[in-house]
């Protein structure tokens, strides 16, 4: 017999910006188009002579260093592609820059420790929650007709539970790191353009002895990077220690709603498994981390 497993943090609808503009867009993985309209941004790094090379005359001016700035959401959406699995993106004719939002995969939750049996009375410790995947939103220049490779990181494996024992329960195992060997990336012929790394797995709960087992530590959130001056990077939330409930880190809010068919997708960390209770109750396994996710829109 074991304690009631800790449920993973529920996900509220994540339609933070562009709620009205994207209300009619179904995330089906296909190229979607809307009525053409002017975008709110002027390209990845501005337009005209904003690079500081000329002042309207013929005399060259010193080039000033460009500063990073946060992307601005387009007023109208021309098209949208979303990826819940590896694939390819080919910009349509006339599209020379796109917005990309990417989430790394979440780490798996640690398994709960097993409970002891008489004469020992300690319950198992709860596993720690996995860290959420990192996030990046940037505007990148693209070439129409050129193929861009999308790799989506897989969620971290769940930590296995520790069995109970007469001489003390056994420790639960830590959860796996999200996107191990494969962060969420978009790659061109020139190399990786952006990357969102996975969160680490939560620690396993300790087995019970004369006292309750030590709770597992929470996993660390991933990070995001992009080769653009128009970029916003966010670290994923850390998972909570088993002493605080073992809740996995929640994914970073994005501009579009995350896939409704898989509440773990989008970088959530897996929840930690519950500790087993006496006599000799096994712990519960941790939760699997959410898979990565990537959206391209223009």
PDB file of C-alpha atoms in Angstrom:
ATOM      1  CA  UNK A   1       0.000   0.000   0.000  1.00  0.00           C
ATOM      2  CA  UNK A   2       1.298   3.452  -0.769  1.00  0.00           C
ATOM      3  CA  UNK A   3       0.307   7.009  -0.311  1.00  0.00           C
ATOM      4  CA  UNK A   4      -1.932   8.793  -2.791  1.00  0.00           C
ATOM      5  CA  UNK A   5       0.234   9.902  -5.716  1.00  0.00           C
ATOM      6  CA  UNK A   6       0.811  13.600  -6.104  1.00  0.00           C
ATOM      7  CA  UNK A   7      -0.920  14.844  -9.218  1.00  0.00           C
ATOM      8  CA  UNK A   8       0.962  16.947 -11.723  1.00  0.00           C
ATOM      9  CA  UNK A   9       0.206  20.646 -11.697  1.00  0.00           C
ATOM     10  CA  UNK A  10      -2.802  21.347 -13.892  1.00  0.00           C
ATOM     11  CA  UNK A  11      -2.269  23.470 -16.989  1.00  0.00           C
ATOM     12  CA  UNK A  12      -4.422  26.526 -17.542  1.00  0.00           C
ATOM     13  CA  UNK A  13      -4.985  27.597 -21.172  1.00  0.00           C
ATOM     14  CA  UNK A  14      -1.784  29.252 -22.347  1.00  0.00           C
ATOM     15  CA  UNK A  15      -3.022  31.736 -24.897  1.00  0.00           C
ATOM     16  CA  UNK A  16      -1.176  34.756 -23.570  1.00  0.00           C
ATOM     17  CA  UNK A  17      -0.702  37.051 -26.588  1.00  0.00           C
ATOM     18  CA  UNK A  18      -2.620  36.916 -29.908  1.00  0.00           C
ATOM     19  CA  UNK A  19      -5.604  35.213 -28.304  1.00  0.00           C
ATOM     20  CA  UNK A  20      -8.072  36.688 -30.759  1.00  0.00           C
ATOM     21  CA  UNK A  21      -5.789  36.402 -33.789  1.00  0.00           C
ATOM     22  CA  UNK A  22      -5.158  32.692 -33.234  1.00  0.00           C
ATOM     23  CA  UNK A  23      -8.615  31.723 -32.015  1.00  0.00           C
ATOM     24  CA  UNK A  24      -9.541  30.279 -35.409  1.00  0.00           C
ATOM     25  CA  UNK A  25      -6.219  28.531 -35.973  1.00  0.00           C
ATOM     26  CA  UNK A  26      -6.311  24.803 -35.197  1.00  0.00           C
ATOM     27  CA  UNK A  27      -2.872  23.428 -34.362  1.00  0.00           C
ATOM     28  CA  UNK A  28      -2.993  20.511 -36.768  1.00  0.00           C
ATOM     29  CA  UNK A  29       0.653  20.360 -37.806  1.00  0.00           C
ATOM     30  CA  UNK A  30      -0.226  21.577 -41.328  1.00  0.00           C
ATOM     31  CA  UNK A  31       0.592  24.887 -42.998  1.00  0.00           C
ATOM     32  CA  UNK A  32      -2.204  27.279 -42.071  1.00  0.00           C
ATOM     33  CA  UNK A  33      -2.919  30.637 -43.649  1.00  0.00           C
ATOM     34  CA  UNK A  34      -4.989  33.663 -42.742  1.00  0.00           C
ATOM     35  CA  UNK A  35      -5.859  36.839 -44.617  1.00  0.00           C
ATOM     36  CA  UNK A  36      -2.725  38.809 -45.590  1.00  0.00           C
ATOM     37  CA  UNK A  37      -1.996  41.881 -43.545  1.00  0.00           C
ATOM     38  CA  UNK A  38       0.857  44.098 -42.411  1.00  0.00           C
ATOM     39  CA  UNK A  39       3.055  42.670 -39.688  1.00  0.00           C
ATOM     40  CA  UNK A  40       3.856  44.638 -36.569  1.00  0.00           C
ATOM     41  CA  UNK A  41       7.592  44.091 -36.948  1.00  0.00           C
ATOM     42  CA  UNK A  42       9.903  45.296 -39.711  1.00  0.00           C
ATOM     43  CA  UNK A  43      12.072  42.216 -40.025  1.00  0.00           C
ATOM     44  CA  UNK A  44      14.626  40.659 -37.720  1.00  0.00           C
ATOM     45  CA  UNK A  45      16.826  43.736 -37.407  1.00  0.00           C
ATOM     46  CA  UNK A  46      14.765  46.630 -38.766  1.00  0.00           C
ATOM     47  CA  UNK A  47      14.720  48.006 -42.305  1.00  0.00           C
ATOM     48  CA  UNK A  48      15.918  50.872 -44.456  1.00  0.00           C
ATOM     49  CA  UNK A  49      19.132  52.522 -43.258  1.00  0.00           C
ATOM     50  CA  UNK A  50      18.575  51.674 -39.608  1.00  0.00           C
ATOM     51  CA  UNK A  51      21.936  49.883 -39.501  1.00  0.00           C
ATOM     52  CA  UNK A  52      23.679  53.241 -39.123  1.00  0.00           C
ATOM     53  CA  UNK A  53      25.794  52.973 -42.283  1.00  0.00           C
ATOM     54  CA  UNK A  54      24.440  56.177 -43.865  1.00  0.00           C
ATOM     55  CA  UNK A  55      22.791  59.366 -42.685  1.00  0.00           C
ATOM     56  CA  UNK A  56      21.089  60.259 -45.953  1.00  0.00           C
ATOM     57  CA  UNK A  57      24.265  61.522 -47.637  1.00  0.00           C
ATOM     58  CA  UNK A  58      27.177  59.768 -49.257  1.00  0.00           C
ATOM     59  CA  UNK A  59      29.519  59.916 -46.298  1.00  0.00           C
ATOM     60  CA  UNK A  60      29.844  56.545 -44.492  1.00  0.00           C
ATOM     61  CA  UNK A  61      29.067  56.662 -40.799  1.00  0.00           C
ATOM     62  CA  UNK A  62      30.516  54.422 -38.057  1.00  0.00           C
ATOM     63  CA  UNK A  63      28.424  51.323 -37.584  1.00  0.00           C
ATOM     64  CA  UNK A  64      26.871  51.253 -34.119  1.00  0.00           C
ATOM     65  CA  UNK A  65      26.532  47.939 -32.315  1.00  0.00           C
ATOM     66  CA  UNK A  66      23.029  46.523 -32.445  1.00  0.00           C
ATOM     67  CA  UNK A  67      21.247  45.711 -29.227  1.00  0.00           C
ATOM     68  CA  UNK A  68      19.045  42.784 -28.424  1.00  0.00           C
ATOM     69  CA  UNK A  69      15.344  43.529 -28.251  1.00  0.00           C
ATOM     70  CA  UNK A  70      12.322  41.449 -27.417  1.00  0.00           C
ATOM     71  CA  UNK A  71      10.224  40.227 -30.356  1.00  0.00           C
ATOM     72  CA  UNK A  72       6.949  41.990 -31.009  1.00  0.00           C
ATOM     73  CA  UNK A  73       3.937  39.875 -31.909  1.00  0.00           C
ATOM     74  CA  UNK A  74       2.646  40.299 -35.464  1.00  0.00           C
ATOM     75  CA  UNK A  75      -0.711  42.031 -35.788  1.00  0.00           C
ATOM     76  CA  UNK A  76      -1.934  39.496 -38.328  1.00  0.00           C
ATOM     77  CA  UNK A  77      -0.942  35.871 -38.792  1.00  0.00           C
ATOM     78  CA  UNK A  78      -0.228  34.745 -42.354  1.00  0.00           C
ATOM     79  CA  UNK A  79       0.643  31.158 -41.525  1.00  0.00           C
ATOM     80  CA  UNK A  80       1.547  28.830 -38.682  1.00  0.00           C
ATOM     81  CA  UNK A  81       3.278  25.451 -38.349  1.00  0.00           C
ATOM     82  CA  UNK A  82       3.599  23.570 -35.086  1.00  0.00           C
ATOM     83  CA  UNK A  83       5.764  20.546 -34.332  1.00  0.00           C
ATOM     84  CA  UNK A  84       5.147  17.935 -31.649  1.00  0.00           C
ATOM     85  CA  UNK A  85       7.632  15.593 -33.356  1.00  0.00           C
ATOM     86  CA  UNK A  86      10.720  15.914 -35.551  1.00  0.00           C
ATOM     87  CA  UNK A  87      10.103  17.327 -39.008  1.00  0.00           C
ATOM     88  CA  UNK A  88      10.990  19.955 -41.591  1.00  0.00           C
ATOM     89  CA  UNK A  89       9.857  23.521 -42.198  1.00  0.00           C
ATOM     90  CA  UNK A  90      10.034  25.131 -45.650  1.00  0.00           C
ATOM     91  CA  UNK A  91       9.201  28.873 -45.799  1.00  0.00           C
ATOM     92  CA  UNK A  92       6.662  29.720 -48.497  1.00  0.00           C
ATOM     93  CA  UNK A  93       7.429  32.093 -51.349  1.00  0.00           C
ATOM     94  CA  UNK A  94       7.801  35.678 -50.148  1.00  0.00           C
ATOM     95  CA  UNK A  95       8.493  34.788 -46.490  1.00  0.00           C
ATOM     96  CA  UNK A  96      11.952  36.050 -45.479  1.00  0.00           C
ATOM     97  CA  UNK A  97      11.617  36.110 -41.683  1.00  0.00           C
ATOM     98  CA  UNK A  98       9.598  34.097 -39.174  1.00  0.00           C
ATOM     99  CA  UNK A  99       8.831  33.994 -35.483  1.00  0.00           C
ATOM    100  CA  UNK A 100       9.826  30.789 -33.727  1.00  0.00           C
ATOM    101  CA  UNK A 101       8.916  29.688 -30.205  1.00  0.00           C
ATOM    102  CA  UNK A 102      10.511  26.539 -28.843  1.00  0.00           C
ATOM    103  CA  UNK A 103      10.214  24.600 -25.599  1.00  0.00           C
ATOM    104  CA  UNK A 104      12.721  22.045 -24.346  1.00  0.00           C
ATOM    105  CA  UNK A 105      11.500  18.774 -22.876  1.00  0.00           C
ATOM    106  CA  UNK A 106      10.690  18.424 -19.183  1.00  0.00           C
ATOM    107  CA  UNK A 107      12.656  16.229 -16.812  1.00  0.00           C
ATOM    108  CA  UNK A 108      11.086  13.115 -15.341  1.00  0.00           C
ATOM    109  CA  UNK A 109       9.926  12.994 -11.742  1.00  0.00           C
ATOM    110  CA  UNK A 110      11.886  10.968  -9.203  1.00  0.00           C
ATOM    111  CA  UNK A 111      10.464   7.732  -7.845  1.00  0.00           C
ATOM    112  CA  UNK A 112       9.184   7.523  -4.283  1.00  0.00           C
ATOM    113  CA  UNK A 113      11.129   5.566  -1.694  1.00  0.00           C
ATOM    114  CA  UNK A 114       9.773   2.374  -0.173  1.00  0.00           C
ATOM    115  CA  UNK A 115       8.390   2.130   3.342  1.00  0.00           C
ATOM    116  CA  UNK A 116       9.926   0.084   6.150  1.00  0.00           C
ATOM    117  CA  UNK A 117       8.243  -2.663   8.118  1.00  0.00           C
ATOM    118  CA  UNK A 118       8.145  -3.486  11.817  1.00  0.00           C
ATOM    119  CA  UNK A 119       9.976  -2.866  13.998  1.00  0.00           C
ATOM    120  CA  UNK A 120      10.890   0.144  11.818  1.00  0.00           C
ATOM    121  CA  UNK A 121       8.058   2.562  11.180  1.00  0.00           C
ATOM    122  CA  UNK A 122       9.336   5.069   8.632  1.00  0.00           C
ATOM    123  CA  UNK A 123       7.457   5.791   5.412  1.00  0.00           C
ATOM    124  CA  UNK A 124       9.309   6.320   2.159  1.00  0.00           C
ATOM    125  CA  UNK A 125      10.297   9.794   1.018  1.00  0.00           C
ATOM    126  CA  UNK A 126       8.573  11.381  -1.929  1.00  0.00           C
ATOM    127  CA  UNK A 127      10.404  11.827  -5.229  1.00  0.00           C
ATOM    128  CA  UNK A 128      11.304  15.307  -6.459  1.00  0.00           C
ATOM    129  CA  UNK A 129       9.568  16.929  -9.416  1.00  0.00           C
ATOM    130  CA  UNK A 130      11.390  17.253 -12.747  1.00  0.00           C
ATOM    131  CA  UNK A 131      12.527  20.631 -14.079  1.00  0.00           C
ATOM    132  CA  UNK A 132      10.678  22.229 -16.993  1.00  0.00           C
ATOM    133  CA  UNK A 133      12.291  22.693 -20.383  1.00  0.00           C
ATOM    134  CA  UNK A 134      13.839  26.010 -21.406  1.00  0.00           C
ATOM    135  CA  UNK A 135      12.127  28.433 -23.786  1.00  0.00           C
ATOM    136  CA  UNK A 136      13.124  30.787 -26.591  1.00  0.00           C
ATOM    137  CA  UNK A 137      11.139  33.154 -28.805  1.00  0.00           C
ATOM    138  CA  UNK A 138      13.014  34.824 -31.619  1.00  0.00           C
ATOM    139  CA  UNK A 139      12.684  36.253 -35.120  1.00  0.00           C
ATOM    140  CA  UNK A 140      15.049  34.691 -37.641  1.00  0.00           C
ATOM    141  CA  UNK A 141      15.789  35.357 -41.290  1.00  0.00           C
ATOM    142  CA  UNK A 142      14.858  32.521 -43.635  1.00  0.00           C
ATOM    143  CA  UNK A 143      15.063  31.748 -47.341  1.00  0.00           C
ATOM    144  CA  UNK A 144      11.874  30.748 -49.160  1.00  0.00           C
ATOM    145  CA  UNK A 145      12.034  27.170 -50.371  1.00  0.00           C
ATOM    146  CA  UNK A 146      14.962  26.216 -48.136  1.00  0.00           C
ATOM    147  CA  UNK A 147      14.390  23.284 -45.776  1.00  0.00           C
ATOM    148  CA  UNK A 148      14.905  23.803 -42.041  1.00  0.00           C
ATOM    149  CA  UNK A 149      15.213  20.796 -39.749  1.00  0.00           C
ATOM    150  CA  UNK A 150      13.171  20.673 -36.545  1.00  0.00           C
ATOM    151  CA  UNK A 151      14.195  18.334 -33.736  1.00  0.00           C
ATOM    152  CA  UNK A 152      11.835  18.016 -30.774  1.00  0.00           C
ATOM    153  CA  UNK A 153      13.271  16.769 -27.481  1.00  0.00           C
ATOM    154  CA  UNK A 154      11.630  13.826 -25.736  1.00  0.00           C
ATOM    155  CA  UNK A 155      10.431  14.055 -22.144  1.00  0.00           C
ATOM    156  CA  UNK A 156      12.638  12.636 -19.414  1.00  0.00           C
ATOM    157  CA  UNK A 157      11.956   9.114 -18.221  1.00  0.00           C
ATOM    158  CA  UNK A 158      10.088   8.544 -14.967  1.00  0.00           C
ATOM    159  CA  UNK A 159      12.148   7.511 -11.966  1.00  0.00           C
ATOM    160  CA  UNK A 160      11.344   4.004 -10.778  1.00  0.00           C
ATOM    161  CA  UNK A 161       9.926   3.472  -7.307  1.00  0.00           C
ATOM    162  CA  UNK A 162      11.773   1.920  -4.415  1.00  0.00           C
ATOM    163  CA  UNK A 163      10.341  -1.286  -2.922  1.00  0.00           C
ATOM    164  CA  UNK A 164       9.638  -1.649   0.773  1.00  0.00           C
ATOM    165  CA  UNK A 165      11.888  -3.638   3.056  1.00  0.00           C
ATOM    166  CA  UNK A 166      12.042  -5.203   6.496  1.00  0.00           C
ATOM    167  CA  UNK A 167      15.375  -3.557   7.252  1.00  0.00           C
ATOM    168  CA  UNK A 168      14.278  -0.264   5.757  1.00  0.00           C
ATOM    169  CA  UNK A 169      12.732   0.749   2.471  1.00  0.00           C
ATOM    170  CA  UNK A 170      14.776   1.131  -0.689  1.00  0.00           C
ATOM    171  CA  UNK A 171      15.506   4.445  -2.376  1.00  0.00           C
ATOM    172  CA  UNK A 172      13.528   5.570  -5.395  1.00  0.00           C
ATOM    173  CA  UNK A 173      15.495   6.289  -8.577  1.00  0.00           C
ATOM    174  CA  UNK A 174      15.939   9.759 -10.071  1.00  0.00           C
ATOM    175  CA  UNK A 175      13.997  10.811 -13.142  1.00  0.00           C
ATOM    176  CA  UNK A 176      15.674  11.226 -16.512  1.00  0.00           C
ATOM    177  CA  UNK A 177      16.764  14.524 -18.056  1.00  0.00           C
ATOM    178  CA  UNK A 178      14.399  15.888 -20.683  1.00  0.00           C
ATOM    179  CA  UNK A 179      15.642  15.766 -24.260  1.00  0.00           C
ATOM    180  CA  UNK A 180      18.730  13.732 -23.373  1.00  0.00           C
ATOM    181  CA  UNK A 181      20.952  13.927 -26.434  1.00  0.00           C
ATOM    182  CA  UNK A 182      18.359  15.958 -28.319  1.00  0.00           C
ATOM    183  CA  UNK A 183      17.224  19.424 -27.224  1.00  0.00           C
ATOM    184  CA  UNK A 184      14.486  21.134 -29.215  1.00  0.00           C
ATOM    185  CA  UNK A 185      16.257  22.830 -32.127  1.00  0.00           C
ATOM    186  CA  UNK A 186      15.754  24.453 -35.520  1.00  0.00           C
ATOM    187  CA  UNK A 187      18.698  23.949 -37.870  1.00  0.00           C
ATOM    188  CA  UNK A 188      19.571  25.415 -41.274  1.00  0.00           C
ATOM    189  CA  UNK A 189      22.428  24.619 -43.643  1.00  0.00           C
ATOM    190  CA  UNK A 190      24.451  27.142 -41.629  1.00  0.00           C
ATOM    191  CA  UNK A 191      23.971  25.301 -38.346  1.00  0.00           C
ATOM    192  CA  UNK A 192      21.711  25.411 -35.288  1.00  0.00           C
ATOM    193  CA  UNK A 193      19.671  28.631 -35.229  1.00  0.00           C
ATOM    194  CA  UNK A 194      17.965  28.121 -31.880  1.00  0.00           C
ATOM    195  CA  UNK A 195      17.911  25.614 -29.056  1.00  0.00           C
ATOM    196  CA  UNK A 196      15.802  24.896 -25.970  1.00  0.00           C
ATOM    197  CA  UNK A 197      17.386  22.416 -23.583  1.00  0.00           C
ATOM    198  CA  UNK A 198      15.544  19.985 -21.340  1.00  0.00           C
ATOM    199  CA  UNK A 199      15.070  20.139 -17.590  1.00  0.00           C
ATOM    200  CA  UNK A 200      16.869  17.673 -15.360  1.00  0.00           C
ATOM    201  CA  UNK A 201      15.077  14.858 -13.569  1.00  0.00           C
ATOM    202  CA  UNK A 202      13.921  15.009  -9.994  1.00  0.00           C
ATOM    203  CA  UNK A 203      15.788  13.054  -7.316  1.00  0.00           C
ATOM    204  CA  UNK A 204      14.461   9.808  -5.933  1.00  0.00           C
ATOM    205  CA  UNK A 205      12.949   9.670  -2.468  1.00  0.00           C
ATOM    206  CA  UNK A 206      14.859   7.885   0.256  1.00  0.00           C
ATOM    207  CA  UNK A 207      13.648   4.639   1.781  1.00  0.00           C
ATOM    208  CA  UNK A 208      11.984   4.716   5.171  1.00  0.00           C
ATOM    209  CA  UNK A 209      13.860   3.542   8.257  1.00  0.00           C
ATOM    210  CA  UNK A 210      13.028   4.466  11.836  1.00  0.00           C
ATOM    211  CA  UNK A 211      12.003   7.809  10.356  1.00  0.00           C
ATOM    212  CA  UNK A 212      10.511   8.962   7.068  1.00  0.00           C
ATOM    213  CA  UNK A 213      12.893   8.757   4.106  1.00  0.00           C
ATOM    214  CA  UNK A 214      14.600  11.862   2.770  1.00  0.00           C
ATOM    215  CA  UNK A 215      12.555  13.591   0.025  1.00  0.00           C
ATOM    216  CA  UNK A 216      14.057  13.829  -3.447  1.00  0.00           C
ATOM    217  CA  UNK A 217      15.392  17.140  -4.718  1.00  0.00           C
ATOM    218  CA  UNK A 218      13.662  19.007  -7.523  1.00  0.00           C
ATOM    219  CA  UNK A 219      15.147  19.029 -11.020  1.00  0.00           C
ATOM    220  CA  UNK A 220      16.634  22.155 -12.617  1.00  0.00           C
ATOM    221  CA  UNK A 221      14.895  23.921 -15.513  1.00  0.00           C
ATOM    222  CA  UNK A 222      16.465  24.088 -18.982  1.00  0.00           C
ATOM    223  CA  UNK A 223      17.545  27.150 -20.977  1.00  0.00           C
ATOM    224  CA  UNK A 224      16.871  28.717 -24.369  1.00  0.00           C
ATOM    225  CA  UNK A 225      19.213  30.346 -26.907  1.00  0.00           C
ATOM    226  CA  UNK A 226      18.796  31.812 -30.393  1.00  0.00           C
ATOM    227  CA  UNK A 227      21.077  33.379 -33.023  1.00  0.00           C
ATOM    228  CA  UNK A 228      19.045  36.556 -33.361  1.00  0.00           C
ATOM    229  CA  UNK A 229      18.975  40.107 -32.058  1.00  0.00           C
ATOM    230  CA  UNK A 230      15.189  39.861 -31.633  1.00  0.00           C
ATOM    231  CA  UNK A 231      15.015  37.254 -28.915  1.00  0.00           C
ATOM    232  CA  UNK A 232      13.483  36.422 -25.553  1.00  0.00           C
ATOM    233  CA  UNK A 233      14.980  33.510 -23.637  1.00  0.00           C
ATOM    234  CA  UNK A 234      13.488  32.029 -20.484  1.00  0.00           C
ATOM    235  CA  UNK A 235      14.724  29.344 -18.119  1.00  0.00           C
ATOM    236  CA  UNK A 236      12.290  26.569 -17.302  1.00  0.00           C
ATOM    237  CA  UNK A 237      10.904  26.407 -13.782  1.00  0.00           C
ATOM    238  CA  UNK A 238      12.677  24.161 -11.313  1.00  0.00           C
ATOM    239  CA  UNK A 239      10.843  21.142  -9.967  1.00  0.00           C
ATOM    240  CA  UNK A 240       9.877  21.156  -6.322  1.00  0.00           C
ATOM    241  CA  UNK A 241      11.523  19.051  -3.680  1.00  0.00           C
ATOM    242  CA  UNK A 242       9.571  16.039  -2.494  1.00  0.00           C
ATOM    243  CA  UNK A 243       9.242  17.799   0.865  1.00  0.00           C
ATOM    244  CA  UNK A 244       7.161  20.444  -0.926  1.00  0.00           C
ATOM    245  CA  UNK A 245       4.967  18.054  -2.861  1.00  0.00           C
ATOM    246  CA  UNK A 246       7.258  16.870  -5.644  1.00  0.00           C
ATOM    247  CA  UNK A 247       5.486  18.982  -8.286  1.00  0.00           C
ATOM    248  CA  UNK A 248       7.145  19.180 -11.691  1.00  0.00           C
ATOM    249  CA  UNK A 249       8.116  22.584 -13.085  1.00  0.00           C
ATOM    250  CA  UNK A 250       5.429  24.255 -15.222  1.00  0.00           C
ATOM    251  CA  UNK A 251       6.220  25.109 -18.839  1.00  0.00           C
ATOM    252  CA  UNK A 252       6.899  28.725 -19.807  1.00  0.00           C
ATOM    253  CA  UNK A 253       3.894  30.576 -21.250  1.00  0.00           C
ATOM    254  CA  UNK A 254       4.051  31.114 -24.987  1.00  0.00           C
ATOM    255  CA  UNK A 255       2.108  32.939 -27.648  1.00  0.00           C
ATOM    256  CA  UNK A 256       0.013  29.930 -28.641  1.00  0.00           C
ATOM    257  CA  UNK A 257      -1.834  27.337 -26.635  1.00  0.00           C
ATOM    258  CA  UNK A 258       0.158  24.195 -25.965  1.00  0.00           C
ATOM    259  CA  UNK A 259      -1.143  20.924 -27.427  1.00  0.00           C
ATOM    260  CA  UNK A 260      -4.398  19.921 -25.685  1.00  0.00           C
ATOM    261  CA  UNK A 261      -3.965  16.253 -26.583  1.00  0.00           C
ATOM    262  CA  UNK A 262      -0.921  15.821 -24.349  1.00  0.00           C
ATOM    263  CA  UNK A 263      -0.899  17.861 -21.169  1.00  0.00           C
ATOM    264  CA  UNK A 264       2.736  16.924 -20.635  1.00  0.00           C
ATOM    265  CA  UNK A 265       3.855  18.327 -23.977  1.00  0.00           C
ATOM    266  CA  UNK A 266       5.491  21.705 -23.942  1.00  0.00           C
ATOM    267  CA  UNK A 267       8.142  21.123 -21.331  1.00  0.00           C
ATOM    268  CA  UNK A 268       6.376  20.309 -18.059  1.00  0.00           C
ATOM    269  CA  UNK A 269       8.495  18.472 -15.522  1.00  0.00           C
ATOM    270  CA  UNK A 270       7.096  15.154 -14.312  1.00  0.00           C
ATOM    271  CA  UNK A 271       5.706  14.953 -10.786  1.00  0.00           C
ATOM    272  CA  UNK A 272       7.569  13.034  -8.097  1.00  0.00           C
ATOM    273  CA  UNK A 273       6.302   9.642  -6.987  1.00  0.00           C
ATOM    274  CA  UNK A 274       4.706   9.198  -3.592  1.00  0.00           C
ATOM    275  CA  UNK A 275       6.625   7.410  -0.865  1.00  0.00           C
ATOM    276  CA  UNK A 276       5.492   3.966   0.287  1.00  0.00           C
ATOM    277  CA  UNK A 277       3.974   3.605   3.723  1.00  0.00           C
ATOM    278  CA  UNK A 278       4.517   0.977   6.373  1.00  0.00           C
ATOM    279  CA  UNK A 279       4.462  -1.907   6.548  1.00  0.00           C
ATOM    280  CA  UNK A 280       6.888  -2.341   3.626  1.00  0.00           C
ATOM    281  CA  UNK A 281       4.767  -0.495   1.103  1.00  0.00           C
ATOM    282  CA  UNK A 282       6.483   0.268  -2.221  1.00  0.00           C
ATOM    283  CA  UNK A 283       6.812   3.813  -3.464  1.00  0.00           C
ATOM    284  CA  UNK A 284       5.198   5.133  -6.628  1.00  0.00           C
ATOM    285  CA  UNK A 285       7.106   5.853  -9.841  1.00  0.00           C
ATOM    286  CA  UNK A 286       7.604   9.462 -10.888  1.00  0.00           C
ATOM    287  CA  UNK A 287       5.845  11.101 -13.824  1.00  0.00           C
ATOM    288  CA  UNK A 288       7.279  11.275 -17.339  1.00  0.00           C
ATOM    289  CA  UNK A 289       8.461  14.726 -18.428  1.00  0.00           C
ATOM    290  CA  UNK A 290       6.591  16.564 -21.172  1.00  0.00           C
ATOM    291  CA  UNK A 291       7.972  16.437 -24.702  1.00  0.00           C
ATOM    292  CA  UNK A 292       9.396  19.529 -26.332  1.00  0.00           C
ATOM    293  CA  UNK A 293       7.386  21.689 -28.707  1.00  0.00           C
ATOM    294  CA  UNK A 294       8.125  24.189 -31.499  1.00  0.00           C
ATOM    295  CA  UNK A 295       5.912  26.693 -33.327  1.00  0.00           C
ATOM    296  CA  UNK A 296       6.754  28.756 -36.433  1.00  0.00           C
ATOM    297  CA  UNK A 297       4.480  31.646 -37.400  1.00  0.00           C
ATOM    298  CA  UNK A 298       4.679  34.630 -39.730  1.00  0.00           C
TER     299      UNK A 298
END
